[in-house]
mmCIF file of C-alpha atoms in Angstrom:
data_model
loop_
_atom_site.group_PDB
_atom_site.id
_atom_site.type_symbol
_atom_site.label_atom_id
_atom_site.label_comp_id
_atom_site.label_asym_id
_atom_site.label_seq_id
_atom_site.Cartn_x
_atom_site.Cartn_y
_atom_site.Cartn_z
ATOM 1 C CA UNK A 3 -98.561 -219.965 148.413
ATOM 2 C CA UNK A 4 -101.727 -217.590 148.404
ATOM 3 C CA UNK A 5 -104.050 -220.381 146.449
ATOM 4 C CA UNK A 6 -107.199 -220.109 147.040
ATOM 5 C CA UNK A 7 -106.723 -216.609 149.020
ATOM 6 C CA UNK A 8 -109.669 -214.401 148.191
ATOM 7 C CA UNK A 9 -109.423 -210.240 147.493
ATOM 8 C CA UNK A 10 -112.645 -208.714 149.658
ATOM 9 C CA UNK A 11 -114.837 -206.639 147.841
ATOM 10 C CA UNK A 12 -114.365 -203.109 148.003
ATOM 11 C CA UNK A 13 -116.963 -200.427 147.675
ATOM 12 C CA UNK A 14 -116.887 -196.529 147.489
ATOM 13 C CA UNK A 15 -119.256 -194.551 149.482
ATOM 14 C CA UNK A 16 -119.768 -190.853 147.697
ATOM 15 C CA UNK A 17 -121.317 -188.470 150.545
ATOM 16 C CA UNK A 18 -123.673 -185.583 149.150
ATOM 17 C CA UNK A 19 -122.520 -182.004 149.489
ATOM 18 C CA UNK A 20 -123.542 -180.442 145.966
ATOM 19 C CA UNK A 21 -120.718 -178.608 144.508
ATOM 20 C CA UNK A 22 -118.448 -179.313 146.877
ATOM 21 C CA UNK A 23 -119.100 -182.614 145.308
ATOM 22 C CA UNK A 24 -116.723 -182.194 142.362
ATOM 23 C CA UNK A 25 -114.299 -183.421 145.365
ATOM 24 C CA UNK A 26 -115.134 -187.580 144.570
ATOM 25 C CA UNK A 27 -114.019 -186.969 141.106
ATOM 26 C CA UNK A 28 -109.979 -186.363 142.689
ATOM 27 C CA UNK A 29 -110.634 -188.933 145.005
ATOM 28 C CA UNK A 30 -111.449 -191.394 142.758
ATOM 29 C CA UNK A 31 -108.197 -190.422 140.716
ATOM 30 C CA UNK A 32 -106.110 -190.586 143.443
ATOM 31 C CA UNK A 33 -107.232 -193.818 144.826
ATOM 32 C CA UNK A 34 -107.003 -195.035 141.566
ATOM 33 C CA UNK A 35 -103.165 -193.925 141.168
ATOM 34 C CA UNK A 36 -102.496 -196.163 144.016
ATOM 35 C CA UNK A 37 -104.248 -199.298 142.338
ATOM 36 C CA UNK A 38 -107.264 -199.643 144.980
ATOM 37 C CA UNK A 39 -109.856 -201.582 142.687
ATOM 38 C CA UNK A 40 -113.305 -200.462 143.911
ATOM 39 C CA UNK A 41 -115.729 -203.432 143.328
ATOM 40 C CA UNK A 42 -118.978 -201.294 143.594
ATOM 41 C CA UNK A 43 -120.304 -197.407 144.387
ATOM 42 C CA UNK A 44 -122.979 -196.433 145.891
ATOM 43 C CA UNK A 45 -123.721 -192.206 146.261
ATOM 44 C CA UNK A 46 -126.074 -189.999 147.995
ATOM 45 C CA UNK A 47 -126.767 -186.967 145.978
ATOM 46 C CA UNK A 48 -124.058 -185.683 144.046
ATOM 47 C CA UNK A 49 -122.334 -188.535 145.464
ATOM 48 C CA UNK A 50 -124.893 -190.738 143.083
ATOM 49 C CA UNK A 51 -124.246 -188.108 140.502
ATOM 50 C CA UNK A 52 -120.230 -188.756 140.258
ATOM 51 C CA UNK A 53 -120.621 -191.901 141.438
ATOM 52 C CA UNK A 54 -122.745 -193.682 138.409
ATOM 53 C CA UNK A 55 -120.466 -191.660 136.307
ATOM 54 C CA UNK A 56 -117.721 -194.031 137.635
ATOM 55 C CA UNK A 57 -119.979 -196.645 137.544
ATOM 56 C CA UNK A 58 -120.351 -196.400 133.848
ATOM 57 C CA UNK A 59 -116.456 -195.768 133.082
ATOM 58 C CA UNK A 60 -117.308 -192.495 131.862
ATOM 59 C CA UNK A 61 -115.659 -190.344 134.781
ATOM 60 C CA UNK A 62 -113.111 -189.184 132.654
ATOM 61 C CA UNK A 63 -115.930 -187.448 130.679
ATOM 62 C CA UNK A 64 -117.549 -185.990 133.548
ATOM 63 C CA UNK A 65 -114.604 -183.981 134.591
ATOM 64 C CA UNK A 66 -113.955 -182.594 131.635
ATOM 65 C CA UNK A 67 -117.160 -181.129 131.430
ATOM 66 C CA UNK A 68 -117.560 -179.857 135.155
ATOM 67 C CA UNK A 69 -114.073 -178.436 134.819
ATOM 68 C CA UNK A 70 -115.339 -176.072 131.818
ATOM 69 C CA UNK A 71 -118.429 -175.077 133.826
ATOM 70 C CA UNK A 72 -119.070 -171.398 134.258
ATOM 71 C CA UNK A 73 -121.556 -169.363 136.195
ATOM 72 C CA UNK A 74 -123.321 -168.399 133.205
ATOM 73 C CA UNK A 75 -123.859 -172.226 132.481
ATOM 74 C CA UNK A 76 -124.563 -172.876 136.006
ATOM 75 C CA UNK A 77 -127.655 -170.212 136.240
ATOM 76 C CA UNK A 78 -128.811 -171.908 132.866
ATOM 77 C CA UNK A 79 -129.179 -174.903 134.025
ATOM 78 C CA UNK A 80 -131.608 -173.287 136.497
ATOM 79 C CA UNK A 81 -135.336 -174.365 134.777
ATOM 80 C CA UNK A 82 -137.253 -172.757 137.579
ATOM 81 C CA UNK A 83 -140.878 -173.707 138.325
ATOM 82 C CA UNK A 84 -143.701 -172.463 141.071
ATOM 83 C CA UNK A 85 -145.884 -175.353 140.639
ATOM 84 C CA UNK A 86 -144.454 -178.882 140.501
ATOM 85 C CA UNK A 87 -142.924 -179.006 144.747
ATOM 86 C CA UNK A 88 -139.778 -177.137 144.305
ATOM 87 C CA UNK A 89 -138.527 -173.843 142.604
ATOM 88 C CA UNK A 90 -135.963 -175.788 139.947
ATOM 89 C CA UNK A 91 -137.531 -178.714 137.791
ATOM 90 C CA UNK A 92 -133.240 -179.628 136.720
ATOM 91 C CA UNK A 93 -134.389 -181.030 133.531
ATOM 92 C CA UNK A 94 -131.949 -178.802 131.474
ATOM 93 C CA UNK A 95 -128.733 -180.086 133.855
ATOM 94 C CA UNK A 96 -129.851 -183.745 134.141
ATOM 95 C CA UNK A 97 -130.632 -184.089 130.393
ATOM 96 C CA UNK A 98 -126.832 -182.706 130.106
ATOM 97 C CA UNK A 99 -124.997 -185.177 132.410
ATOM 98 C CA UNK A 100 -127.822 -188.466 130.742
ATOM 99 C CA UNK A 101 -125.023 -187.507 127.669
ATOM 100 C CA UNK A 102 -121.818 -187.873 130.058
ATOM 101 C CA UNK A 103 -123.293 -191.643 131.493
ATOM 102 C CA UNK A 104 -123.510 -193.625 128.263
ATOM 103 C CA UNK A 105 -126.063 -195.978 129.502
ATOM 104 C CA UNK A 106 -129.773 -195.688 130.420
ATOM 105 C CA UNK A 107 -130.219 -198.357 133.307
ATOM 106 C CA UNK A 108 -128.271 -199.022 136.212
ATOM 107 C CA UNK A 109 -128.425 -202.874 135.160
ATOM 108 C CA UNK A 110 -126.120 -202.197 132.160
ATOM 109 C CA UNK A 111 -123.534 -199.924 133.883
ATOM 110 C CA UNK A 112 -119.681 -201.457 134.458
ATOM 111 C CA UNK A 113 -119.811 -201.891 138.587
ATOM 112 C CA UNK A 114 -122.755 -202.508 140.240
ATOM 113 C CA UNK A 115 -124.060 -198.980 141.961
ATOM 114 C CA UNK A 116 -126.860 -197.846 144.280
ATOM 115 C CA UNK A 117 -128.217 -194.849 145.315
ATOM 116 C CA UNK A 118 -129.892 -193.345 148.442
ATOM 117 C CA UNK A 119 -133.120 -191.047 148.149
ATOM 118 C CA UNK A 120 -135.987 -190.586 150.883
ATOM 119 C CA UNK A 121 -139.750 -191.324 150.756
ATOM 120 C CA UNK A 122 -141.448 -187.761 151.106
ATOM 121 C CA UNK A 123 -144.654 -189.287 152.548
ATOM 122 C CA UNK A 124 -143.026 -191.646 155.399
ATOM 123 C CA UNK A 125 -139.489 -190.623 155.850
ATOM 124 C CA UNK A 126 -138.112 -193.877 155.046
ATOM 125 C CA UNK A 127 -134.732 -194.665 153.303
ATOM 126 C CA UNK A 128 -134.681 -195.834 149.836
ATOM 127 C CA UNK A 129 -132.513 -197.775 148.168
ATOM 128 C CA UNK A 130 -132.161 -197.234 143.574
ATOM 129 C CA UNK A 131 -130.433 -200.433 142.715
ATOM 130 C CA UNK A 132 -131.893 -200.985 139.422
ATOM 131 C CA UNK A 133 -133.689 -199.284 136.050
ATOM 132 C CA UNK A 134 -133.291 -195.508 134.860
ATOM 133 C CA UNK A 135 -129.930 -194.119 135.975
ATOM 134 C CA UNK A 136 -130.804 -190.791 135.361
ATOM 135 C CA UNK A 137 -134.093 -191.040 137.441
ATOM 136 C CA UNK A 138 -132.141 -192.934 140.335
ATOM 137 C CA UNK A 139 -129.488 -189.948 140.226
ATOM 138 C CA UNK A 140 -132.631 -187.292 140.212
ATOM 139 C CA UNK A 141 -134.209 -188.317 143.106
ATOM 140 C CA UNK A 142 -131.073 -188.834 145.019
ATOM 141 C CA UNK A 143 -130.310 -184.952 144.718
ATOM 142 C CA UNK A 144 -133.495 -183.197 144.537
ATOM 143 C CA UNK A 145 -132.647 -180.956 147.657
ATOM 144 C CA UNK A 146 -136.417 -179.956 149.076
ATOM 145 C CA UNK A 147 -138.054 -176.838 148.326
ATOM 146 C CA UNK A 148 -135.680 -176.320 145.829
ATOM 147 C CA UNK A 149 -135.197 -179.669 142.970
ATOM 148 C CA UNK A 150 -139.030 -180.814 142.585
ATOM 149 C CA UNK A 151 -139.351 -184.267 143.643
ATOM 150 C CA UNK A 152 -138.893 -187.219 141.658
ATOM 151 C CA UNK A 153 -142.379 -189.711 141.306
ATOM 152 C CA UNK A 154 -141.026 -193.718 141.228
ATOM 153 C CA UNK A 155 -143.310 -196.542 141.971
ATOM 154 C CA UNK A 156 -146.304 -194.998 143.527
ATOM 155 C CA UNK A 157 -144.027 -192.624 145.953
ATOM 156 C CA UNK A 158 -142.709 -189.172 145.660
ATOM 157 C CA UNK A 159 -138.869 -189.084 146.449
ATOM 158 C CA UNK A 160 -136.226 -186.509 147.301
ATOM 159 C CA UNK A 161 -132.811 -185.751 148.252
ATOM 160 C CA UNK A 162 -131.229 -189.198 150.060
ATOM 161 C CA UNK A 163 -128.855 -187.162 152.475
ATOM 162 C CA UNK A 164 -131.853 -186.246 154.684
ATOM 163 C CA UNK A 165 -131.402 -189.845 155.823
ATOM 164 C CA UNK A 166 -128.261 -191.147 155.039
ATOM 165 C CA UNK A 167 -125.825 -188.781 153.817
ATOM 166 C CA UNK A 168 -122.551 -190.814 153.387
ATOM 167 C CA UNK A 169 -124.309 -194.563 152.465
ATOM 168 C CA UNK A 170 -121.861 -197.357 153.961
ATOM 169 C CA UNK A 171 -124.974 -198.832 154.881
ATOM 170 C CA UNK A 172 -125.771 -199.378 151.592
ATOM 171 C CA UNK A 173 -122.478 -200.801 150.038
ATOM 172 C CA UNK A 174 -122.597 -203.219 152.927
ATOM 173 C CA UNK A 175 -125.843 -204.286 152.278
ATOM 174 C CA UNK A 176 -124.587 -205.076 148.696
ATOM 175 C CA UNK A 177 -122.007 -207.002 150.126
ATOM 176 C CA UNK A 178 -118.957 -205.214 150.590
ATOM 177 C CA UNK A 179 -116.289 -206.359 152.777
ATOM 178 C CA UNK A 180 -114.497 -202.988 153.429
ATOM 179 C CA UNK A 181 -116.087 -199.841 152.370
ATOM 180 C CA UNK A 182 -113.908 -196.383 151.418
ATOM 181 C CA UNK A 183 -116.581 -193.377 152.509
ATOM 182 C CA UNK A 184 -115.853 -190.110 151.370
ATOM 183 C CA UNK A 185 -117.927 -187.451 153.637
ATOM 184 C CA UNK A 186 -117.784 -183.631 152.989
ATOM 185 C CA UNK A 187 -119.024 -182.255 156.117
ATOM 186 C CA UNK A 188 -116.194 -183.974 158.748
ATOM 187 C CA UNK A 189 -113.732 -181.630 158.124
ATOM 188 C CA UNK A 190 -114.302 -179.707 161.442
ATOM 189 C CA UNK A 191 -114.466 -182.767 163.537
ATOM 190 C CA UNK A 192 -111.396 -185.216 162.655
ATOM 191 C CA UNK A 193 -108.062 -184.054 162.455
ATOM 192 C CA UNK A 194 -105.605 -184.075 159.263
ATOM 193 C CA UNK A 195 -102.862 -186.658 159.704
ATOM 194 C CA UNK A 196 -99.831 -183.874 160.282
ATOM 195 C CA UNK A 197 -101.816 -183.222 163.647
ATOM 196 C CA UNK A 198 -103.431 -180.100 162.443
ATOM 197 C CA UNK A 199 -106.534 -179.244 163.083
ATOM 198 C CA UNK A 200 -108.810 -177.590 159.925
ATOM 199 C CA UNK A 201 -109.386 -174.134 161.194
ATOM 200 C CA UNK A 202 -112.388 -173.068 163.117
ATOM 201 C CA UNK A 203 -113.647 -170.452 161.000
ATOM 202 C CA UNK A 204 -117.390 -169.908 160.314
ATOM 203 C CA UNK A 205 -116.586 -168.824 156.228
ATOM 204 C CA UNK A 206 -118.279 -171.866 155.529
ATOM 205 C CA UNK A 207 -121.423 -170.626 156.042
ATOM 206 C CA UNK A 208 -120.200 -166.823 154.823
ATOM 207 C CA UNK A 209 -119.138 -168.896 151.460
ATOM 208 C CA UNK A 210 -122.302 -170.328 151.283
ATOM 209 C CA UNK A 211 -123.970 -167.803 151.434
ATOM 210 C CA UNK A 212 -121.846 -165.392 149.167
ATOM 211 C CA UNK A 213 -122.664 -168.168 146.532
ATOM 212 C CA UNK A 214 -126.114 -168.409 146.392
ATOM 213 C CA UNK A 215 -126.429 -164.635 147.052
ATOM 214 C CA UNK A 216 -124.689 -164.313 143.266
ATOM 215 C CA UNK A 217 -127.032 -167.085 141.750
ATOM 216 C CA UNK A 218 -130.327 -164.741 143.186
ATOM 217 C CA UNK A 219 -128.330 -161.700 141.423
ATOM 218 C CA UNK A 220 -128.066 -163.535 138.552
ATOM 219 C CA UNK A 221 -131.743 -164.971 138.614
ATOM 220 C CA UNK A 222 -132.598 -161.446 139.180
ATOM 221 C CA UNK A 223 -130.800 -160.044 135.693
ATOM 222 C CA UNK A 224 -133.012 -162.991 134.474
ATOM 223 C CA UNK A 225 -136.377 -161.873 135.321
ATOM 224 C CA UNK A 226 -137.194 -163.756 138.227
ATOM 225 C CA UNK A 227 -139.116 -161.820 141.244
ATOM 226 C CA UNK A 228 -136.321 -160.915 143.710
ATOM 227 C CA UNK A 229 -138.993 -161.481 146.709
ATOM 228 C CA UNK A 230 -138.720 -164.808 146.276
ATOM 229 C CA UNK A 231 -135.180 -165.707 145.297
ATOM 230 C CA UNK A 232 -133.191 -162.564 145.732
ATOM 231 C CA UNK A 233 -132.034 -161.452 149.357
ATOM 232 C CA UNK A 234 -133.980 -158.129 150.151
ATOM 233 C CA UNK A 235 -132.033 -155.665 152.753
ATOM 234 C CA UNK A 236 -129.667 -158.204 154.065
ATOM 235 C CA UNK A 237 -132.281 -160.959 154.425
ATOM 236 C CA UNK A 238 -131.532 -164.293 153.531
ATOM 237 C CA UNK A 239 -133.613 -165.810 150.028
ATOM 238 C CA UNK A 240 -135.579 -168.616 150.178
ATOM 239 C CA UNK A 241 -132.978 -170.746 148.294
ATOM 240 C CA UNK A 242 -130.105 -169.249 150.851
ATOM 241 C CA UNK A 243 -132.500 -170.776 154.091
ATOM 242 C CA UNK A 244 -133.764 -173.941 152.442
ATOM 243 C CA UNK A 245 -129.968 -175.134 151.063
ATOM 244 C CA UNK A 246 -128.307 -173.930 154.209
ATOM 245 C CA UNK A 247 -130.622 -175.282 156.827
ATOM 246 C CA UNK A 248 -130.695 -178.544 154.608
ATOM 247 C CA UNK A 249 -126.183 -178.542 154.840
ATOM 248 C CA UNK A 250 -126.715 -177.901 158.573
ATOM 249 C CA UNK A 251 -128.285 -180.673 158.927
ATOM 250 C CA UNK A 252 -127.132 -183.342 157.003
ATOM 251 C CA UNK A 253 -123.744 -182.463 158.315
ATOM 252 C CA UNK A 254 -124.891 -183.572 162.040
ATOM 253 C CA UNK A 255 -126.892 -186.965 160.266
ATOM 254 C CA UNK A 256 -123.605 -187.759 159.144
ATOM 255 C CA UNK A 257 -121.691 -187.677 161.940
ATOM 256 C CA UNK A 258 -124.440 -189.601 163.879
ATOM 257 C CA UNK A 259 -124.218 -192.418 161.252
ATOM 258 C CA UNK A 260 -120.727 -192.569 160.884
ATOM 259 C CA UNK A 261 -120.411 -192.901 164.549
ATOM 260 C CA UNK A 262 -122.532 -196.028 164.378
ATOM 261 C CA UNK A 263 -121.797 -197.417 161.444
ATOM 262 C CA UNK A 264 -118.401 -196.590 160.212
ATOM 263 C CA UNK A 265 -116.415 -197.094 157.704
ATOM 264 C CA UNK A 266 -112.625 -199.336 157.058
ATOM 265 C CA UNK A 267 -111.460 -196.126 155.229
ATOM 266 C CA UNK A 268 -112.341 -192.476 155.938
ATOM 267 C CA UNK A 269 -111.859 -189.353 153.485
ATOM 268 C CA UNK A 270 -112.539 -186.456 153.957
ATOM 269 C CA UNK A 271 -111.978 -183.590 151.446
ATOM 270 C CA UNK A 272 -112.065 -180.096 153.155
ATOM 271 C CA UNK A 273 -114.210 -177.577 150.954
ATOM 272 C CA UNK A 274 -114.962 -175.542 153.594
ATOM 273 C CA UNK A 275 -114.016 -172.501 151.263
ATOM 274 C CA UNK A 276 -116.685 -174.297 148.209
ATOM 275 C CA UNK A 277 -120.407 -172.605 148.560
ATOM 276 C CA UNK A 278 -122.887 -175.313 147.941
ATOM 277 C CA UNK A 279 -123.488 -173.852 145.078
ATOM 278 C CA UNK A 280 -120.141 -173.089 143.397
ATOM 279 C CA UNK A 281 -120.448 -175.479 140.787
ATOM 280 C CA UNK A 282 -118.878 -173.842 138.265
ATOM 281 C CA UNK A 283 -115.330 -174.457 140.932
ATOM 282 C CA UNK A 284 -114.808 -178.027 140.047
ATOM 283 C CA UNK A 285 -110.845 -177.704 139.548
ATOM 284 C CA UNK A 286 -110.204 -176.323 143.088
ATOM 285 C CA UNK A 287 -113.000 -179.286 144.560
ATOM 286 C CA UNK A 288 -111.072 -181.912 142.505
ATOM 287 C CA UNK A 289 -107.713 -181.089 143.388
ATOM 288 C CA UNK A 290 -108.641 -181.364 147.337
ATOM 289 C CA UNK A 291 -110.548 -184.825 146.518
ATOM 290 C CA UNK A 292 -106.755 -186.086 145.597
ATOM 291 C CA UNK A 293 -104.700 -184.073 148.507
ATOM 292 C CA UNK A 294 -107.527 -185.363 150.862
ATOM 293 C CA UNK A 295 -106.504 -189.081 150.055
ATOM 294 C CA UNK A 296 -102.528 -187.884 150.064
ATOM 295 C CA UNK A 297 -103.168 -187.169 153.824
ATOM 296 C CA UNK A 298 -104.086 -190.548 154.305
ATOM 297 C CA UNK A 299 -101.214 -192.487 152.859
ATOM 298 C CA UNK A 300 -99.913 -193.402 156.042
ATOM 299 C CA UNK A 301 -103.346 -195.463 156.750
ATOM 300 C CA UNK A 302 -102.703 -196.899 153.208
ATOM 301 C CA UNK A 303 -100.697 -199.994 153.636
ATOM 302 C CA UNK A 304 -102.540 -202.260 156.079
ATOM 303 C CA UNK A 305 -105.807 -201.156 153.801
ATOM 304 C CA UNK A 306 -104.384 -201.909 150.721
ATOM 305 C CA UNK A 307 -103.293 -205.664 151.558
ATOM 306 C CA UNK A 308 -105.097 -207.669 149.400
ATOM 307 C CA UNK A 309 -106.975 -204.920 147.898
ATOM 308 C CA UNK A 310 -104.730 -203.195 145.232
ATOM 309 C CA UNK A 311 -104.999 -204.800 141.765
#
C-alpha cells in the first residue's frame, strides 16, 4: 500500500553557456523519454531562455527554429548599438523567440519558472519569478559589454551567470525537493561514467575564438568599424575578450557553487567543440544534451523512485 505516499517535487536547473546552450533542449528530451516529470525550471541565461520555453510547453517550437538557424540569421539578429551600455541592443532576436513562448508573463506559463540576473549597481543576485517573460529572459542573458542591460524596478540588470551560473539555489528556494542541474562548463572536471576522462585539450578556447572571429568578419562585410569588433593583426576584438573572459569565469563560479550547494542529479553536456557563439549549431548541441543524460543511466534508478510519472 503506497496511500498517502507523496512524489517530491522536482525541478530543472538550466546553466548559462550561450550557444552551447542548445544542449538543455536534448536534455530535456531525453529526460523526458525516461518519464522524469520536472515540477518547475528555473535558468540562468540561455538556461532562462530554453528553460521558459519549457515552461510554456512550447519547447517543441523552439527547436525547430534553432535547428534551422544559420550564420546569416545569427549576424542579423545582431542590432548593434554604441550608446545604450553594450554593443548589441538583441531586440531583433528576443522579439523572435517572444513568438516561440506563447505567453507574455511568467504568471500564466504551464510550470512555475524563475530566472537569475545580477544587479549592475550592487552585485547582488536577483531572482525573476513573476511579470514579462521576455524581460525576465533579457536580463538573464545580457552578457556585459556586449547585450545592453535590461532596466526593472528602479535597477539596471545583466547577465545572472556572473553570480550564479547553474541556479539550484533558486529551484530550492521555490521548494524543490531534488533538483536535476545541467552545467556546461564541468566537462573538464568530472569524469564520464565509462571512466573516461573528457580530453584535456585547450580547443575550447581555440573554438571560441574561431567563432566570434567569423561573426567580426561578418560584422565587417556589414559595415561595422573593424577597430572595434574585428580582430586587427592577430589581436583579439572586443567581443572575443569581453565573452571569453566572461566564460572563464563563470566556469570557476560554477564549480565554487556546485561544490557548496549541489545538486541530487548532475548533467553535464560536453560542448567543448561549440564556440559561445555558434548558435547557428543547435543539432550537434542538442544531440550531446541527450547522450549527456545516456551517460548517466546507471545513476537513474535510485533517482527515479518516486519521481517518474
Amino acid at each position: 500500500m503506497n496511500r498517502g505516499k507523496r512524489r517530491p517535487t522536482v525541478a530543472l536547473a538550466l546553466g548559462g553557456g550561450a550557444a552551447r546552450g542548445w544542449a538543455h533542449i536534448g536534455v530535456i528530451n531525453a529526460l523526458q523519454e525516461r518519464g522524469i516529470q520536472v515540477d518547475m525550471v528555473c535558468g540562468t541565461s540561455v538556461g532562462a531562455l530554453v528553460g521558459a520555453a519549457y515552461a510554456a510547453g512550447q519547447l517543441a517550437r523552439l527547436e525547430e527554429w534553432v535547428r534551422a538557424l544559420k550564420w546569416q540569421d545569427v549576424v542579423g539578429f545582431l542590432d548593434l548599438t554604441l550608446s545604450k551600455g553594450g554593443v548589441i541592443q538583441g531586440r531583433r532576436v528576443f522579439e523572435e523567440l517572444r513568438r516561440h513562448y506563447g505567453v507574455e508573463r511568467i504568471e500564466e506559463l504551464q510550470l512555475p519558472f524563475g530566472a537569475v540576473a545580477t544587479n549592475l549597481n550592487n552585485g547582488l543576485e536577483v531572482w525573476l519569478r513573476e511579470g514579462s517573460v521576455m524581460q525576465a529572459v533579457r536580463a538573464s542573458a545580457s552578457l556585459p559589454g556586449l547585450f545592453t542591460p535590461v532596466y526593472h524596478n528602479g535597477h539596471w540588470l545583466v547577465d545572472g551567470g556572473l553570480v550564479n551560473p547553474v541556479p539550484v539555489s533558486l529551484c530550492r528556494a521555490m521548494g524543490a525537493e531534488l533538483v536535476i542541474a545541467v552545467d556546461l562548463f564541468l566537462q573538464r572536471t568530472i569524469p564520464l561514467n565509462d571512466g573516461e576522462e573528457p580530453e584535456q585539450e585547450d580547443d575550447d578556447e581555440e573554438s571560441w575564438f574561431a567563432s566570434a572571429r567569423e561573426i567580426t568578419a561578418r560584422m565587417w562585410e556589414m559595415g561595422v568599424k573593424q577597430k572595434l569588433l574585428g580582430a586587427v593583426g592577430g589581436e583579439p576584438s572586443i567581443f572575443e575578450v569581453v565573452s571569453g573572459s566572461i566564460h572563464i569565469m563563470q566556469m570557476r563560479i560554477s564549480r565554487s557553487r556546485m561544490a557548496g550547494d549541489p545538486p541530487n542529479l548532475l548533467i553535464a553536456p560536453v560542448v567543448e567543440n561549440i564556440g559561445l557563439m555558434d548558435f547557428h549549431r543547435a543539432a550537434e548541441a542538442i544531440e550531446e544534451g541527450a547522450r549527456a543524460v545516456k551517460r548517466i543511466d546507471a545513476q537513474l534508478p535510485l533517482f527515479l523512485r518516486g519521481v517518474v510519472t
